CSV table of N, CA and C in Angstrom, one decimal:
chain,number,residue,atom,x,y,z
A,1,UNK,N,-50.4,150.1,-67.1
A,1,UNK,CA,-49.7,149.6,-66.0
A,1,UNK,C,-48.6,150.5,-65.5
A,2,UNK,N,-48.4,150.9,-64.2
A,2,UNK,CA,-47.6,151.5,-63.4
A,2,UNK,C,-46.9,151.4,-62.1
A,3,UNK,N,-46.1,150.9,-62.6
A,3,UNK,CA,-45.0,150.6,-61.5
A,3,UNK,C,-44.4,151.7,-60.8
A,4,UNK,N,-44.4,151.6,-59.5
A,4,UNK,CA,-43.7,152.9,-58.5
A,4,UNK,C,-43.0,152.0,-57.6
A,5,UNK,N,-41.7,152.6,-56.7
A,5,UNK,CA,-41.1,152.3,-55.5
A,5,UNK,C,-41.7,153.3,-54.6
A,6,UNK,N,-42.0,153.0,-53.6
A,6,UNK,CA,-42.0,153.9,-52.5
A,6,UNK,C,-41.7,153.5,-51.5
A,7,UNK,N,-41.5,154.7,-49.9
A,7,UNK,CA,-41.3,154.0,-49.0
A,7,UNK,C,-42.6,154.9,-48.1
A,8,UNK,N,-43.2,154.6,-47.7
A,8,UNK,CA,-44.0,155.4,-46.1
A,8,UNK,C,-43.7,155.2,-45.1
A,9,UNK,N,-42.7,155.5,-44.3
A,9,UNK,CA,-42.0,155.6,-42.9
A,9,UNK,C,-43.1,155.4,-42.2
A,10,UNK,N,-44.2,156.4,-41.9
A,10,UNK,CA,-45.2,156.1,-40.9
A,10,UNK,C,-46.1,155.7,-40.9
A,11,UNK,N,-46.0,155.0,-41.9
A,11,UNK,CA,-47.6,154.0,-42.1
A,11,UNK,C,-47.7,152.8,-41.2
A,12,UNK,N,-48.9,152.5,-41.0
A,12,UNK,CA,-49.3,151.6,-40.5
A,12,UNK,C,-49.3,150.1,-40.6
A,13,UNK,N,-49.3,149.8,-41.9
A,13,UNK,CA,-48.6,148.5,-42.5
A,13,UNK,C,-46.9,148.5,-42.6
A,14,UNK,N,-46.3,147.7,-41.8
A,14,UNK,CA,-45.2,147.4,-42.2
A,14,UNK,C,-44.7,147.5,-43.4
A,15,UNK,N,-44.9,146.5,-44.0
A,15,UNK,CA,-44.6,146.3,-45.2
A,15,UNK,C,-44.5,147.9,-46.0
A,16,UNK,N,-45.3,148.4,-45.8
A,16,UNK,CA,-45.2,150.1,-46.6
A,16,UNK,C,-44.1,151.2,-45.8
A,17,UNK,N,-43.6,150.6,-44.6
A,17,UNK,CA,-42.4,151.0,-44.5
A,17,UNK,C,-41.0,150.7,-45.0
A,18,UNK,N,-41.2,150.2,-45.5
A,18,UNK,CA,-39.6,149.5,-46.2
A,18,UNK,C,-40.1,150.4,-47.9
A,19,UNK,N,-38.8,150.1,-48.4
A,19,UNK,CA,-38.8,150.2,-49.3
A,19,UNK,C,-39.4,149.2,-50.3
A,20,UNK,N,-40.5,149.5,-51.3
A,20,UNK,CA,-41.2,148.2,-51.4
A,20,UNK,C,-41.9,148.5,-53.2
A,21,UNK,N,-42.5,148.4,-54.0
A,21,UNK,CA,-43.0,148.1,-55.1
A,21,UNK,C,-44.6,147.7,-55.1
A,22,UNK,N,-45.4,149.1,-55.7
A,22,UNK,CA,-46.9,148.7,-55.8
A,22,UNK,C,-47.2,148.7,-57.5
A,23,UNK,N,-47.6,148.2,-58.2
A,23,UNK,CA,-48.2,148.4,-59.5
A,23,UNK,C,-49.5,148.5,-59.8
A,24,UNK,N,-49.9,149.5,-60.6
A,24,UNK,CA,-51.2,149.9,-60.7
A,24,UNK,C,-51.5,150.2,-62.0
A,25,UNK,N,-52.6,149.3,-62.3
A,25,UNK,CA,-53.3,148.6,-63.5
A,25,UNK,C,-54.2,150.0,-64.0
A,26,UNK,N,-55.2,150.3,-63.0
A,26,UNK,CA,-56.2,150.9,-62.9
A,26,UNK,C,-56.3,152.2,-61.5
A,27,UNK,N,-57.5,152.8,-62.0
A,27,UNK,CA,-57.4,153.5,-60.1
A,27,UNK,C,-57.5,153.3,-59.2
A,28,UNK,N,-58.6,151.6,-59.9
A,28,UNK,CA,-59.2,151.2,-58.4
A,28,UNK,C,-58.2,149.5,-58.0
A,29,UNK,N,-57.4,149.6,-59.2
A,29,UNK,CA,-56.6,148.0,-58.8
A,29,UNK,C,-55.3,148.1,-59.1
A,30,UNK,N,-54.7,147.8,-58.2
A,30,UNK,CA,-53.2,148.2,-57.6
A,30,UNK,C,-53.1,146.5,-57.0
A,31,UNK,N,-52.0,146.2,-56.9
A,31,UNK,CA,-51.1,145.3,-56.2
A,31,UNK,C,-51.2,145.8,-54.5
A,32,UNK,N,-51.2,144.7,-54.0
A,32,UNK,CA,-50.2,145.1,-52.8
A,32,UNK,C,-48.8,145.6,-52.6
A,33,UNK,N,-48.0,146.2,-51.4
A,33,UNK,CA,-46.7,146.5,-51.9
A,33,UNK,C,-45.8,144.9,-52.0
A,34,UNK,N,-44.7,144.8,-52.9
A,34,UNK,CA,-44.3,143.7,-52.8
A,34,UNK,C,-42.8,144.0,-52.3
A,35,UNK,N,-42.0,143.1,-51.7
A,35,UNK,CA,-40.4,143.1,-51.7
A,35,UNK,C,-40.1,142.6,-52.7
A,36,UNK,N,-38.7,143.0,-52.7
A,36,UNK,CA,-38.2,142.2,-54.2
A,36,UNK,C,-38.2,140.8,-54.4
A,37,UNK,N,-38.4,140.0,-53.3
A,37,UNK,CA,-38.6,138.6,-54.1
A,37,UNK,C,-40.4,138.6,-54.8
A,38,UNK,N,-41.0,139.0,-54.1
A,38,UNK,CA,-42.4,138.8,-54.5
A,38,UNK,C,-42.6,140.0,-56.0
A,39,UNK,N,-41.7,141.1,-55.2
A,39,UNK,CA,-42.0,141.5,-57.4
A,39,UNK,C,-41.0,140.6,-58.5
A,40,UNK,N,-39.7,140.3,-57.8
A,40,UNK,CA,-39.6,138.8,-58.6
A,40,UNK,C,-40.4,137.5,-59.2
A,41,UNK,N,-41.4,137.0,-58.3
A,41,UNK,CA,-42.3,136.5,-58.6
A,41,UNK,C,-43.4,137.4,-59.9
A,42,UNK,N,-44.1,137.7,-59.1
A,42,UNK,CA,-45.1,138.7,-60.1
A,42,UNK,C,-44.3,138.9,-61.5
A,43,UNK,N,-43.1,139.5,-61.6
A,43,UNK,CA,-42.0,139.5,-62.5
A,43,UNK,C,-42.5,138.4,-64.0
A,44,UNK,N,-42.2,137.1,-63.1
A,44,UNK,CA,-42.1,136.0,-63.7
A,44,UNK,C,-43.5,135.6,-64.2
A,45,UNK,N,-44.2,135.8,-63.0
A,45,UNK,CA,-45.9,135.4,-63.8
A,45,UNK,C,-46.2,136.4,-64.5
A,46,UNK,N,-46.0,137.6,-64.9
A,46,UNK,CA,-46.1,138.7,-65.9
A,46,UNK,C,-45.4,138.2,-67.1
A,47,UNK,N,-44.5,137.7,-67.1
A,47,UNK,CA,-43.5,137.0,-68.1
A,47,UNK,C,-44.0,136.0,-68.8
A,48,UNK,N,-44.8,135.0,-67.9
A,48,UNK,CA,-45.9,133.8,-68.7
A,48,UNK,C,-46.7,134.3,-69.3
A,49,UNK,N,-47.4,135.3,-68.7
A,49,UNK,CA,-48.5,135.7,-69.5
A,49,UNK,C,-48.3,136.3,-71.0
A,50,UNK,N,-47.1,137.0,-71.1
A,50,UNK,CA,-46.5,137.7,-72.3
A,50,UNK,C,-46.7,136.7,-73.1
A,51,UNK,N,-46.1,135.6,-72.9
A,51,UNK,CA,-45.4,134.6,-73.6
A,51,UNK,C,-47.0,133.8,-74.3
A,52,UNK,N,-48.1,134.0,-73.5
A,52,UNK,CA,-48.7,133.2,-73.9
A,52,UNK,C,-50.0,134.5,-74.8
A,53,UNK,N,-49.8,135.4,-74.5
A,53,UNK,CA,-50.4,136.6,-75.6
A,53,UNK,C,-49.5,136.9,-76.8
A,54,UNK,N,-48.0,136.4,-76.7
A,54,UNK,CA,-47.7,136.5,-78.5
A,54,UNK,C,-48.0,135.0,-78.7
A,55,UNK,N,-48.2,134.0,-78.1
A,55,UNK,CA,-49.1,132.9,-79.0
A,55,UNK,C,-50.0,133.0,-79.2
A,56,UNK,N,-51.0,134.0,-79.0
A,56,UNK,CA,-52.2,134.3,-79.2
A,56,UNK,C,-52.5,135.6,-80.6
A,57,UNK,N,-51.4,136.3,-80.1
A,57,UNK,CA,-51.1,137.6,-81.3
A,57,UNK,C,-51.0,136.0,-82.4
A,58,UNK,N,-49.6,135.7,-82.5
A,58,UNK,CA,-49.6,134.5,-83.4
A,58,UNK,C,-50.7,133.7,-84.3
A,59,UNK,N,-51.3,133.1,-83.2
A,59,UNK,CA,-52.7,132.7,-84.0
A,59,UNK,C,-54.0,133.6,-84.5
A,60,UNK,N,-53.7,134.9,-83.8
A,60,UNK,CA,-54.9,135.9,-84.8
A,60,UNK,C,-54.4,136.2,-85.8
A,61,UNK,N,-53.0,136.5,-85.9
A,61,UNK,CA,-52.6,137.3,-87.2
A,61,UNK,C,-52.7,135.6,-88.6
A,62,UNK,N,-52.5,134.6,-87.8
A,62,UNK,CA,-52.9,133.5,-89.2
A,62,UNK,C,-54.3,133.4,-89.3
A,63,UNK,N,-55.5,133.7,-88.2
A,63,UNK,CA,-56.6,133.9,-88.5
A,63,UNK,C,-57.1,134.8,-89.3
A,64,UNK,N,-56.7,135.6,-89.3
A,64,UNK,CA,-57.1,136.9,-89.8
A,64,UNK,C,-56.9,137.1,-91.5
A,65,UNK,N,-55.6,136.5,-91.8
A,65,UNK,CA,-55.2,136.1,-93.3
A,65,UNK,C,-55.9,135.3,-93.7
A,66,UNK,N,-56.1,134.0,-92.6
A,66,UNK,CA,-56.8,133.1,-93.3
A,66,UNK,C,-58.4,133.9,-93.7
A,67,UNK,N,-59.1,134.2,-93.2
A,67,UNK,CA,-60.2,135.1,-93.3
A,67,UNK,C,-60.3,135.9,-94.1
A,68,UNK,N,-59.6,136.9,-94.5
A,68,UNK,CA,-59.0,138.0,-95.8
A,68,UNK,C,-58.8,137.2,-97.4
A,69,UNK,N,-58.2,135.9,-97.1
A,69,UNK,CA,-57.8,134.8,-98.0
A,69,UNK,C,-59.0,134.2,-98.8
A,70,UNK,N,-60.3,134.2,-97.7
A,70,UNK,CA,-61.9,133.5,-98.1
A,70,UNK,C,-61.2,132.0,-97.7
A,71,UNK,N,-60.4,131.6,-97.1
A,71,UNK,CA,-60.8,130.4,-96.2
A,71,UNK,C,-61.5,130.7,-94.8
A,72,UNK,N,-61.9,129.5,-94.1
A,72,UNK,CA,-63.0,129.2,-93.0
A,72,UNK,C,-62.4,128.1,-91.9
């Protein structure tokens, strides 16, 4: 994941004029650019998701013992 600010004065989408925030996962999948309330947003739903991958870390690492232990 990579996060950049940029601005493009002469672009054709507004929005890429301003000063604005795109994040890019992959080469081919990037965000739109966001303003700061919408990477606020994104922010926040990035933040759920965290939240809900260490309850997931959580329950593998007790799976995983349990498994190593010879319970089922």
């Amino acid at each position: 994941m990579h996060p950049s600010i940029s601005t493009h004065p002469y672009a054709l989408e507004p929005e890429e004029g301003v000063p604005h925030v795109k994040v890019e996962f992959d080469e081919d999948v990037r965000t739109p650019p966001m303003d700061p309330a919408a990477f606020a947003v994104f922010i926040d739903r990035l933040a759920g998701h965290v939240e809900h991958l260490r309850d997931l870390h959580a329950q593998l690492v007790t799976a995983v013992a349990a498994h190593q232990s010879g319970e089922q």
